[in-house]
Coordinates of C-alpha atoms and ligand atoms in Angstrom, one line a residue:
M152 CA -6.1 -130.2 -25.5
N153 CA -4.4 -131.2 -28.8
S154 CA -1.2 -129.5 -27.9
S155 CA -1.0 -131.3 -24.6
I156 CA -1.5 -134.6 -26.3
T157 CA 1.2 -133.8 -28.8
S158 CA 3.6 -132.7 -26.0
R159 CA 2.8 -135.9 -24.1
R160 CA 3.6 -138.0 -27.1
A161 CA 6.9 -136.2 -27.6
F162 CA 7.5 -136.7 -23.9
I163 CA 7.0 -140.5 -24.1
T164 CA 9.5 -140.8 -26.9
Q165 CA 12.0 -138.6 -25.2
S166 CA 11.8 -140.1 -21.8
A167 CA 12.0 -143.6 -23.1
L168 CA 14.9 -143.0 -25.5
A169 CA 16.9 -140.3 -24.0
F170 CA 17.0 -140.2 -20.3
T171 CA 17.8 -143.8 -19.7
A172 CA 20.8 -143.6 -22.0
L173 CA 22.4 -140.6 -20.4
S174 CA 25.4 -141.1 -18.1
A175 CA 26.6 -138.9 -15.3
S176 CA 26.5 -135.2 -16.1
R177 CA 30.1 -134.5 -15.3
V178 CA 32.8 -135.4 -12.8
L179 CA 33.2 -132.8 -10.1
G180 CA 36.5 -131.5 -8.8
A181 CA 36.7 -131.0 -5.0
N182 CA 36.3 -127.3 -5.2
E183 CA 34.1 -127.0 -8.2
T184 CA 30.8 -125.3 -8.1
I185 CA 27.8 -127.6 -7.8
R186 CA 25.1 -126.5 -10.2
I187 CA 21.6 -127.1 -9.1
A188 CA 18.1 -127.0 -10.7
S189 CA 15.2 -126.4 -8.4
I190 CA 12.1 -128.3 -9.7
G191 CA 8.9 -127.1 -8.1
L192 CA 8.8 -123.5 -6.8
G193 CA 5.9 -123.2 -4.5
G194 CA 6.3 -122.5 -0.8
Q195 CA 8.8 -125.3 0.0
G196 CA 10.6 -125.2 -3.4
S197 CA 11.4 -121.5 -3.0
G198 CA 12.7 -122.1 0.5
N199 CA 14.8 -125.1 -0.7
A200 CA 16.3 -123.1 -3.5
G201 CA 17.3 -120.4 -1.0
R202 CA 18.8 -122.9 1.4
M203 CA 20.8 -124.7 -1.3
S204 CA 22.1 -121.4 -2.7
K205 CA 23.5 -120.5 0.8
V206 CA 25.7 -123.6 0.9
P207 CA 29.2 -122.5 -0.1
G208 CA 30.1 -123.7 -3.6
V209 CA 26.5 -124.1 -4.8
E210 CA 24.8 -122.2 -7.6
V211 CA 21.1 -122.4 -8.4
V212 CA 21.3 -122.2 -12.2
M213 CA 17.9 -123.3 -13.3
L214 CA 14.4 -122.8 -12.0
C215 CA 11.6 -125.2 -13.2
D216 CA 7.9 -125.0 -12.6
P217 CA 5.0 -125.5 -15.0
D218 CA 3.4 -122.3 -13.6
T219 CA 5.2 -119.2 -15.0
A220 CA 3.7 -117.2 -12.0
A221 CA 5.9 -119.4 -9.7
L222 CA 8.9 -118.9 -12.0
D223 CA 8.5 -115.2 -12.2
K224 CA 8.4 -115.0 -8.4
A225 CA 11.4 -117.3 -8.0
K226 CA 13.4 -115.4 -10.6
K227 CA 13.4 -112.3 -8.4
N228 CA 15.7 -114.2 -6.0
F229 CA 17.7 -115.8 -8.7
P230 CA 18.0 -113.3 -11.5
N231 CA 20.8 -115.1 -13.2
A232 CA 19.1 -118.5 -13.3
R233 CA 17.5 -119.8 -16.4
T234 CA 13.8 -120.8 -16.2
T235 CA 11.8 -123.5 -17.8
Q236 CA 8.3 -124.8 -17.3
D237 CA 9.4 -128.2 -18.5
L238 CA 11.5 -130.6 -16.3
R239 CA 12.7 -132.4 -19.5
K240 CA 14.8 -129.4 -20.2
V241 CA 16.5 -129.9 -16.8
M242 CA 17.1 -133.5 -17.4
E243 CA 18.7 -132.8 -20.8
D244 CA 21.1 -130.2 -19.5
K245 CA 24.4 -131.9 -18.8
T246 CA 25.8 -128.9 -16.9
I247 CA 23.3 -129.5 -14.1
D248 CA 24.8 -131.7 -11.3
A249 CA 21.8 -132.0 -9.0
V250 CA 18.1 -131.3 -8.7
V251 CA 15.9 -130.5 -5.8
V252 CA 12.4 -131.9 -6.3
S253 CA 9.8 -129.8 -4.4
T254 CA 6.7 -130.6 -6.6
G255 CA 3.5 -132.1 -5.4
N256 CA 3.9 -135.6 -4.0
H257 CA 2.6 -137.3 -7.2
W258 CA 5.7 -136.1 -9.1
H259 CA 8.4 -136.9 -6.6
V260 CA 9.5 -140.3 -7.8
L261 CA 9.2 -139.9 -11.5
A262 CA 11.1 -136.5 -11.4
A263 CA 13.8 -138.1 -9.2
I264 CA 14.2 -141.2 -11.3
W265 CA 14.5 -139.2 -14.5
A266 CA 17.1 -137.0 -12.9
M267 CA 19.1 -140.0 -11.7
Q268 CA 18.8 -141.7 -15.1
A269 CA 20.3 -138.4 -16.5
G270 CA 23.2 -138.7 -14.1
K271 CA 22.1 -136.1 -11.6
D272 CA 22.0 -136.3 -7.8
V273 CA 18.7 -135.7 -6.1
Y274 CA 17.2 -134.0 -3.1
V275 CA 13.6 -135.1 -3.0
E276 CA 10.9 -133.7 -0.7
K277 CA 8.9 -135.8 1.8
P278 CA 7.0 -138.0 1.4
V279 CA 9.6 -139.2 -1.1
S280 CA 6.9 -141.3 -2.8
H281 CA 3.2 -141.1 -3.5
N282 CA 2.9 -144.9 -3.0
I283 CA 5.0 -147.7 -1.7
W284 CA 5.8 -149.5 -4.9
E285 CA 7.2 -146.4 -6.6
G286 CA 9.2 -145.6 -3.4
R287 CA 11.1 -148.8 -4.0
K288 CA 11.7 -147.9 -7.6
L289 CA 13.2 -144.6 -6.4
V290 CA 15.6 -146.6 -4.2
E291 CA 16.4 -148.9 -7.1
A292 CA 17.3 -146.0 -9.3
A293 CA 19.6 -144.5 -6.7
R294 CA 21.4 -147.8 -6.5
K295 CA 21.5 -148.5 -10.2
Y296 CA 22.8 -145.1 -11.2
N297 CA 25.0 -144.7 -8.2
R298 CA 23.4 -141.4 -7.2
I299 CA 23.3 -139.4 -4.1
C300 CA 19.7 -139.1 -3.1
Q301 CA 18.6 -137.3 0.0
G302 CA 15.0 -137.2 1.4
G303 CA 13.6 -133.9 2.6
T304 CA 13.1 -134.8 6.2
Q305 CA 15.5 -132.1 7.3
Q306 CA 15.4 -132.8 11.0
R307 CA 17.6 -135.9 10.3
S308 CA 20.4 -133.4 10.1
D309 CA 19.6 -131.9 13.5
P310 CA 22.2 -132.9 16.1
M311 CA 19.4 -132.9 18.7
H312 CA 18.3 -136.4 17.7
D313 CA 21.6 -137.9 18.7
E314 CA 21.3 -136.2 22.1
V315 CA 17.8 -137.6 22.5
K316 CA 19.1 -141.1 21.6
A317 CA 22.0 -140.8 24.0
F318 CA 19.6 -139.7 26.8
L319 CA 17.3 -142.6 26.1
D320 CA 20.2 -145.0 26.1
A321 CA 21.5 -143.7 29.4
G322 CA 18.4 -145.3 30.9
S323 CA 16.9 -142.8 33.4
L324 CA 13.5 -143.0 31.7
G325 CA 13.7 -146.8 31.8
K326 CA 12.2 -149.1 29.1
I327 CA 10.1 -147.6 26.3
K328 CA 6.5 -148.8 26.7
Y329 CA 5.0 -147.3 23.6
V330 CA 5.2 -144.2 21.4
R331 CA 2.4 -141.8 20.5
C332 CA 2.9 -139.8 17.2
N333 CA 0.6 -136.8 17.2
H334 CA -0.1 -133.9 15.0
Y335 CA -2.8 -131.6 16.1
S336 CA -3.0 -128.5 13.8
M337 CA -5.9 -126.5 12.5
R338 CA -6.8 -126.6 8.9
A339 CA -9.9 -125.3 7.1
S340 CA -12.4 -126.5 4.4
I341 CA -10.9 -126.3 0.9
G342 CA -14.3 -125.4 -0.5
K343 CA -16.4 -127.2 -3.1
Q344 CA -17.5 -125.7 -6.4
D345 CA -20.1 -127.0 -8.8
T346 CA -18.0 -126.6 -11.9
P347 CA -14.4 -127.9 -12.3
L348 CA -11.6 -125.6 -11.3
Q349 CA -9.7 -124.1 -14.2
P350 CA -6.0 -124.4 -13.6
P351 CA -4.3 -120.9 -13.7
A352 CA -3.7 -119.7 -17.3
T353 CA 0.0 -119.4 -16.4
C354 CA 0.3 -123.1 -15.7
D355 CA 1.0 -126.0 -18.2
Y356 CA -1.5 -128.3 -16.7
N357 CA -0.3 -131.4 -18.5
L358 CA 3.1 -131.0 -16.9
W359 CA 1.7 -130.1 -13.5
L360 CA -0.5 -133.3 -13.6
G361 CA 2.3 -135.6 -14.8
P362 CA 1.6 -139.2 -13.4
A363 CA -1.7 -138.2 -11.8
Q364 CA -5.0 -138.9 -13.5
D365 CA -6.7 -136.2 -15.4
K366 CA -9.9 -135.8 -13.3
P367 CA -11.9 -132.7 -12.7
I368 CA -11.0 -130.8 -9.6
F369 CA -13.7 -129.2 -7.4
R370 CA -11.8 -127.5 -4.7
T371 CA -11.4 -123.7 -5.0
K372 CA -7.6 -123.3 -4.8
F373 CA -5.3 -124.9 -7.3
H374 CA -1.9 -125.0 -5.6
Y375 CA -1.1 -126.6 -2.2
D376 CA -4.6 -128.1 -1.7
W377 CA -3.6 -131.0 -4.0
H378 CA -2.5 -132.6 -0.6
W379 CA -6.2 -133.4 0.2
D380 CA -6.9 -135.3 -3.1
W381 CA -5.6 -138.9 -3.3
N382 CA -4.8 -138.4 -6.9
T383 CA -2.0 -136.0 -6.1
G384 CA -1.5 -136.0 -2.3
N385 CA -1.4 -138.2 0.7
G386 CA -3.4 -136.2 3.3
E387 CA -2.1 -135.1 6.6
M388 CA -0.8 -138.7 7.2
G389 CA 1.5 -138.2 4.2
N390 CA 2.2 -134.5 5.0
W391 CA 3.2 -134.3 8.6
G392 CA 3.4 -138.1 8.9
P393 CA 6.7 -138.5 7.0
H394 CA 8.4 -136.0 9.4
I395 CA 7.0 -137.6 12.6
L396 CA 7.3 -141.2 11.6
D397 CA 10.8 -140.6 10.3
D398 CA 11.7 -139.2 13.7
L399 CA 10.2 -142.2 15.3
R400 CA 12.1 -144.6 13.0
N401 CA 15.3 -142.7 13.6
V402 CA 15.2 -141.9 17.3
V403 CA 13.3 -144.9 18.7
F404 CA 14.0 -147.7 16.2
R405 CA 17.4 -146.5 15.0
D406 CA 16.3 -147.4 11.4
K407 CA 16.4 -151.1 12.3
I408 CA 12.7 -151.6 11.5
T409 CA 12.0 -151.1 7.8
L410 CA 8.3 -151.7 7.5
P411 CA 6.0 -152.6 10.3
K412 CA 4.2 -156.0 10.6
R413 CA 0.6 -154.7 11.0
V414 CA -1.2 -151.5 10.6
I415 CA -4.8 -150.4 11.2
A416 CA -6.4 -147.0 10.8
G417 CA -9.7 -145.2 11.1
G418 CA -11.1 -141.7 11.0
G419 CA -12.9 -139.4 8.5
R420 CA -13.2 -136.0 7.0
F421 CA -15.7 -134.3 9.3
G422 CA -17.4 -130.9 9.6
W423 CA -16.3 -129.3 6.3
N424 CA -18.4 -130.6 3.4
D425 CA -15.7 -129.7 0.9
A426 CA -14.1 -131.3 -2.1
G427 CA -11.3 -132.9 -0.1
E428 CA -11.0 -136.7 0.1
T429 CA -8.4 -137.3 2.8
P430 CA -9.3 -137.6 6.4
N431 CA -9.0 -134.5 8.7
T432 CA -9.2 -136.8 11.7
H433 CA -7.1 -140.0 11.4
F434 CA -5.8 -142.5 14.0
A435 CA -3.7 -145.6 13.6
Y436 CA -2.0 -148.4 15.4
I437 CA 1.3 -149.7 14.1
D438 CA 2.5 -153.1 15.2
T439 CA 6.2 -152.9 14.7
G440 CA 7.0 -156.3 16.1
D441 CA 8.8 -154.3 18.8
I442 CA 7.6 -151.1 20.7
P443 CA 4.0 -150.4 19.7
V444 CA 3.0 -147.1 18.1
I445 CA -0.1 -145.0 18.0
V446 CA -0.5 -142.2 15.4
D447 CA -3.1 -139.5 15.7
F448 CA -3.9 -136.5 13.4
H449 CA -6.5 -133.8 14.2
N450 CA -7.2 -130.9 11.8
L451 CA -10.3 -129.6 13.6
P452 CA -9.9 -127.2 16.5
R453 CA -9.8 -128.1 20.2
A454 CA -13.5 -127.3 20.4
K455 CA -16.1 -125.7 18.1
G456 CA -15.4 -122.0 17.7
V457 CA -12.1 -122.1 19.5
K458 CA -9.2 -120.8 17.4
A459 CA -6.6 -123.3 18.8
P460 CA -5.6 -126.9 17.9
D461 CA -6.4 -129.9 20.0
V462 CA -4.3 -130.8 23.1
Y463 CA -3.0 -134.1 24.2
L464 CA -3.0 -134.9 28.0
R465 CA -0.5 -132.7 29.7
R466 CA 1.9 -132.8 26.8
R467 CA 2.5 -129.7 24.7
T468 CA 0.1 -129.1 21.8
G469 CA 2.9 -129.0 19.2
S470 CA 4.5 -132.3 20.3
F471 CA 5.0 -134.8 17.6
L472 CA 6.7 -137.6 19.3
I473 CA 5.8 -138.7 22.7
I474 CA 7.9 -141.6 23.9
E475 CA 6.2 -143.1 27.0
C476 CA 8.7 -144.9 29.2
E477 CA 8.6 -146.8 32.5
N478 CA 10.0 -143.8 34.5
G479 CA 8.8 -140.9 32.5
Y480 CA 8.4 -139.6 29.0
Y481 CA 10.1 -137.6 26.2
T482 CA 8.1 -135.2 24.2
G483 CA 9.4 -133.2 21.2
N484 CA 9.0 -131.7 17.8
R485 CA 11.4 -130.0 15.3
G486 CA 12.0 -127.1 17.6
G487 CA 13.2 -129.1 20.5
G488 CA 12.1 -131.6 23.1
S489 CA 12.0 -132.3 26.8
A490 CA 12.2 -135.3 29.1
F491 CA 10.1 -135.6 32.2
D492 CA 9.8 -138.0 35.1
L493 CA 6.5 -139.6 36.1
E494 CA 5.7 -136.7 38.4
G495 CA 6.1 -134.2 35.5
K496 CA 9.5 -132.9 36.7
K497 CA 11.6 -131.8 33.7
L498 CA 14.8 -133.9 33.5
Q499 CA 16.4 -132.5 30.4
T500 CA 15.7 -130.0 27.6
F501 CA 16.9 -130.6 24.0
K502 CA 17.2 -127.7 21.6
G503 CA 16.5 -128.3 18.0
D504 CA 18.0 -126.4 15.1
G505 CA 15.2 -127.2 12.6
G506 CA 17.5 -129.3 10.4
K507 CA 19.2 -126.2 9.1
T508 CA 22.3 -128.2 7.9
H509 CA 20.4 -130.6 5.7
A510 CA 21.1 -128.9 2.5
A511 CA 24.8 -128.7 3.4
N512 CA 24.8 -132.4 4.2
F513 CA 23.4 -133.1 0.7
I514 CA 26.1 -131.1 -0.9
A515 CA 28.9 -132.7 1.2
A516 CA 27.7 -136.1 0.1
I517 CA 27.7 -135.0 -3.6
R518 CA 31.3 -134.1 -3.1
S519 CA 32.3 -137.3 -1.2
R520 CA 30.2 -139.5 -3.5
K521 CA 29.3 -141.6 -0.4
P522 CA 25.5 -142.2 0.1
T523 CA 26.5 -143.2 3.7
D524 CA 27.4 -139.6 4.4
L525 CA 23.7 -138.6 3.9
K526 CA 21.7 -138.0 7.0
A527 CA 18.5 -138.9 5.1
E528 CA 19.5 -141.4 2.5
V529 CA 16.6 -142.2 0.3
E530 CA 16.0 -145.8 1.4
Q531 CA 15.3 -144.8 5.0
I532 CA 13.0 -142.1 3.9
H533 CA 11.3 -144.5 1.6
Y534 CA 10.5 -146.6 4.6
S535 CA 9.3 -143.7 6.7
S536 CA 7.1 -142.5 3.8
A537 CA 5.8 -146.1 3.4
W538 CA 4.6 -146.2 7.1
C539 CA 2.4 -143.2 6.3
H540 CA 1.1 -144.8 3.1
L541 CA 0.1 -147.9 5.1
G542 CA -1.9 -145.7 7.5
N543 CA -3.7 -144.3 4.5
I544 CA -4.3 -147.6 2.8
S545 CA -6.0 -149.1 5.9
Y546 CA -8.2 -146.0 6.1
R547 CA -9.0 -146.0 2.4
L548 CA -10.2 -149.6 2.7
G549 CA -12.3 -148.7 5.6
Q550 CA -15.8 -149.8 6.3
Q551 CA -18.5 -148.3 8.5
Y552 CA -17.0 -147.7 11.9
N553 CA -18.3 -149.6 15.0
R554 CA -16.6 -148.6 18.3
E555 CA -16.7 -152.0 19.9
Q556 CA -15.2 -153.7 16.8
A557 CA -12.6 -150.9 16.5
E558 CA -11.6 -151.4 20.2
A559 CA -11.4 -155.2 19.8
A560 CA -9.1 -154.9 16.8
V561 CA -6.1 -154.3 19.1
K562 CA -6.5 -156.3 22.3
D563 CA -5.0 -155.6 25.7
F564 CA -3.4 -152.3 24.6
Q565 CA -4.8 -149.4 26.6
P566 CA -3.3 -146.7 24.4
W567 CA -5.4 -147.9 21.5
N568 CA -8.6 -147.6 23.7
D569 CA -7.3 -144.2 24.7
V570 CA -6.9 -142.9 21.1
I571 CA -10.4 -144.1 20.3
A572 CA -11.7 -142.4 23.4
D573 CA -9.8 -139.2 22.4
F574 CA -11.4 -139.5 18.9
H575 CA -14.9 -139.5 20.3
E576 CA -14.2 -136.7 22.7
H577 CA -12.7 -134.6 20.0
L578 CA -15.8 -135.0 17.8
K579 CA -18.0 -134.2 20.7
K580 CA -16.1 -131.0 21.5
N581 CA -16.5 -130.0 17.9
E582 CA -20.3 -130.6 18.3
L583 CA -20.3 -133.4 15.8
D584 CA -22.6 -136.3 16.4
D585 CA -20.6 -139.5 16.1
T586 CA -23.7 -141.5 15.4
K587 CA -24.4 -139.5 12.2
L588 CA -20.9 -139.2 10.8
D589 CA -19.4 -141.2 8.0
I590 CA -16.6 -142.7 10.2
K591 CA -14.4 -145.3 8.5
M592 CA -12.4 -148.1 10.2
G593 CA -9.9 -150.0 8.0
P594 CA -8.7 -153.6 8.2
M595 CA -5.7 -154.7 10.2
L596 CA -3.2 -154.9 7.3
E597 CA -0.6 -157.6 7.6
L598 CA 2.7 -157.1 5.8
D599 CA 5.8 -158.9 4.6
P600 CA 8.3 -156.2 5.3
A601 CA 11.0 -157.7 3.1
K602 CA 8.7 -158.0 0.1
E603 CA 6.9 -154.7 0.8
T604 CA 3.5 -156.2 0.2
F605 CA 0.5 -157.4 2.1
I606 CA 0.1 -161.0 3.2
G607 CA -2.7 -163.2 4.7
S608 CA -6.4 -162.4 4.4
T609 CA -5.8 -158.7 4.0
A610 CA -3.8 -159.1 0.8
T611 CA -7.0 -158.4 -1.2
P612 CA -6.9 -157.1 -4.8
E613 CA -8.2 -153.7 -3.4
A614 CA -5.4 -153.5 -0.8
L615 CA -2.7 -154.6 -3.3
A616 CA -3.9 -152.0 -5.8
L617 CA -3.3 -149.2 -3.3
L618 CA 0.4 -150.2 -3.0
T619 CA 0.8 -148.5 -6.4
R620 CA -1.4 -146.4 -8.7
D621 CA -2.6 -146.0 -12.3
Y622 CA -0.1 -143.8 -14.0
R623 CA -1.2 -141.4 -16.7
K624 CA 0.0 -142.4 -20.1
G625 CA 3.5 -141.0 -20.8
F626 CA 4.2 -140.5 -17.1
E627 CA 4.6 -144.0 -15.9
V628 CA 7.2 -144.8 -13.2
P629 CA 9.2 -147.5 -15.0
Q630 CA 9.1 -151.1 -13.8
Q631 CA 12.7 -151.4 -14.7
V632 CA 14.4 -148.2 -13.6
Ligands
NAD901 N1 10.4 -130.7 4.3 C1 9.5 -129.8 4.7 O1 9.5 -129.3 5.9 C2 8.4 -129.5 3.8 C3 7.6 -128.3 4.1 C4 6.6 -128.0 3.2 C5 6.4 -128.8 2.0 N2 7.2 -129.9 1.8 C6 7.0 -130.8 0.6 O2 7.3 -130.0 -0.5 C7 6.5 -130.3 -1.6 C8 5.9 -129.0 -2.2 O3 5.0 -128.5 -1.2 P1 4.5 -127.0 -1.3 O4 3.9 -126.6 -0.1 O5 5.6 -126.1 -1.8 O6 3.4 -127.1 -2.5 P2 2.9 -126.1 -3.6 O7 1.7 -126.6 -4.2 O8 3.0 -124.7 -3.0 O9 4.1 -126.1 -4.6 C9 4.4 -127.1 -5.5 C10 5.0 -126.5 -6.8 O10 5.4 -127.6 -7.7 C11 5.0 -127.2 -9.0 N3 5.0 -128.3 -9.9 C12 4.0 -129.2 -10.2 N4 4.4 -130.0 -11.1 C13 5.7 -129.7 -11.5 C14 6.6 -130.2 -12.4 N5 6.3 -131.2 -13.3 N6 7.8 -129.6 -12.5 C15 8.2 -128.6 -11.7 N7 7.3 -128.1 -10.8 C16 6.1 -128.6 -10.7 C17 3.7 -126.5 -8.8 O11 3.4 -125.7 -10.0 C18 3.9 -125.6 -7.6 O12 4.5 -124.4 -7.9 C19 5.4 -131.3 -1.1 O13 5.8 -132.6 -1.5 C20 5.5 -131.1 0.4 O14 5.2 -132.3 1.1 C21 8.2 -130.2 2.7

């Protein structure tokens, strides 16, 4: 305990005095090697380090993770890279040009801001923020320090999306009526223990925790399952949501809509009785001021005892984005998509590449020094992440659900009634009695998109508080970046 307090104090001094004063690490020649540090080496961080290292002219020179078990594993693939548990060491090292942040969500913004203050370019995983306020700070830092900052929604680099846009523009599907963003996947209980979980002995917990509150953890697995705790994660809405809603903003709205006008969400965490807080069944309506959007996440199976995720109408189970048009629909995910007419005849197939050139796109922009060369420039991914945070905020403000009231919240829009009907059907198929469940329905939040805040009667202190968080001392995202 004492040593963590000491290191925290040292950290405050260092972060306040040193990082803000540093200038760009070095000026890169056109053919010079770009030296990267990979911060966070769990499942995604290891993958990102590998993808970066395969881009010509890139070397992964430093591996950073508070858990030495993760470092030892990553070191096998990068035997020449230095290792550190402490991201301050990365920030201090002027020979490092860029960082890849693949930590838990609660660290994304602070790690990225420190890196940019230290003159480094940043690739930061999705959601690029843990809350909306800090997402804006991230964008401010990119602008102030003139840094290249790419969000980790890799499918932005997939040429397929341009093909889908061109197809929609050609008009054979007619006008878009509404979009349904689905993610039906199966997850399981994360367990619940009586005594707090001890972090692995190999992990510096103070550094792992960073901006998050020091609260006891009652789940059974330390890594990855932080997603289901609001203190560190953003639930499925903030996990798959940033991919799907980023595709939506890109393909349907062409990045012209920053934040929506109104958002309402409901759902709950059903059937598991575990230590997780985030909903495993979550639906939302998003009033964009333009084409309306329905979002729907299911983590329970199609039916009790069935080892398969839920299905949506005749559309493929794995579809994320279902664009319903006058003369047909488009349905697709990262692997590809298809367009159909109203009779279900396939009109065109689109093949996705999974966003495999996203790392190369980041490196190319580092060399050109043009943020406009980035496929996923951080401001756009801040917006897409914010849409997910809004879905979470409405849910977190939720009161006891009442079906009639829920249906009345969005009038004259059948897809909203449909998603509510699907919700009840899904619970029934899982043999869950909807009259006995703790179902939440949130308020219809109204936004001022330019100010990135709530307005009207929903701008309550509780709602406004969820636009940001209480940062742990020494790990505050700065007001002035
Ligand atoms: N773009 C994608 O397709 C995609 C896919 C999976 C995950 N992700 C994102 O990647 C991130 C990581 O996900 P994951 O599945 O690898 O989680 P994970 O829990 O497996 O790994 C996170 C790692 O970060 C480390 N970490 C925590 N604090 C750190 C710090 N201060 N400095 C350095 N490392 C720190 C942890 O010790 C852990 O090893 C998440 O934000 C997730 O949303 C993106």
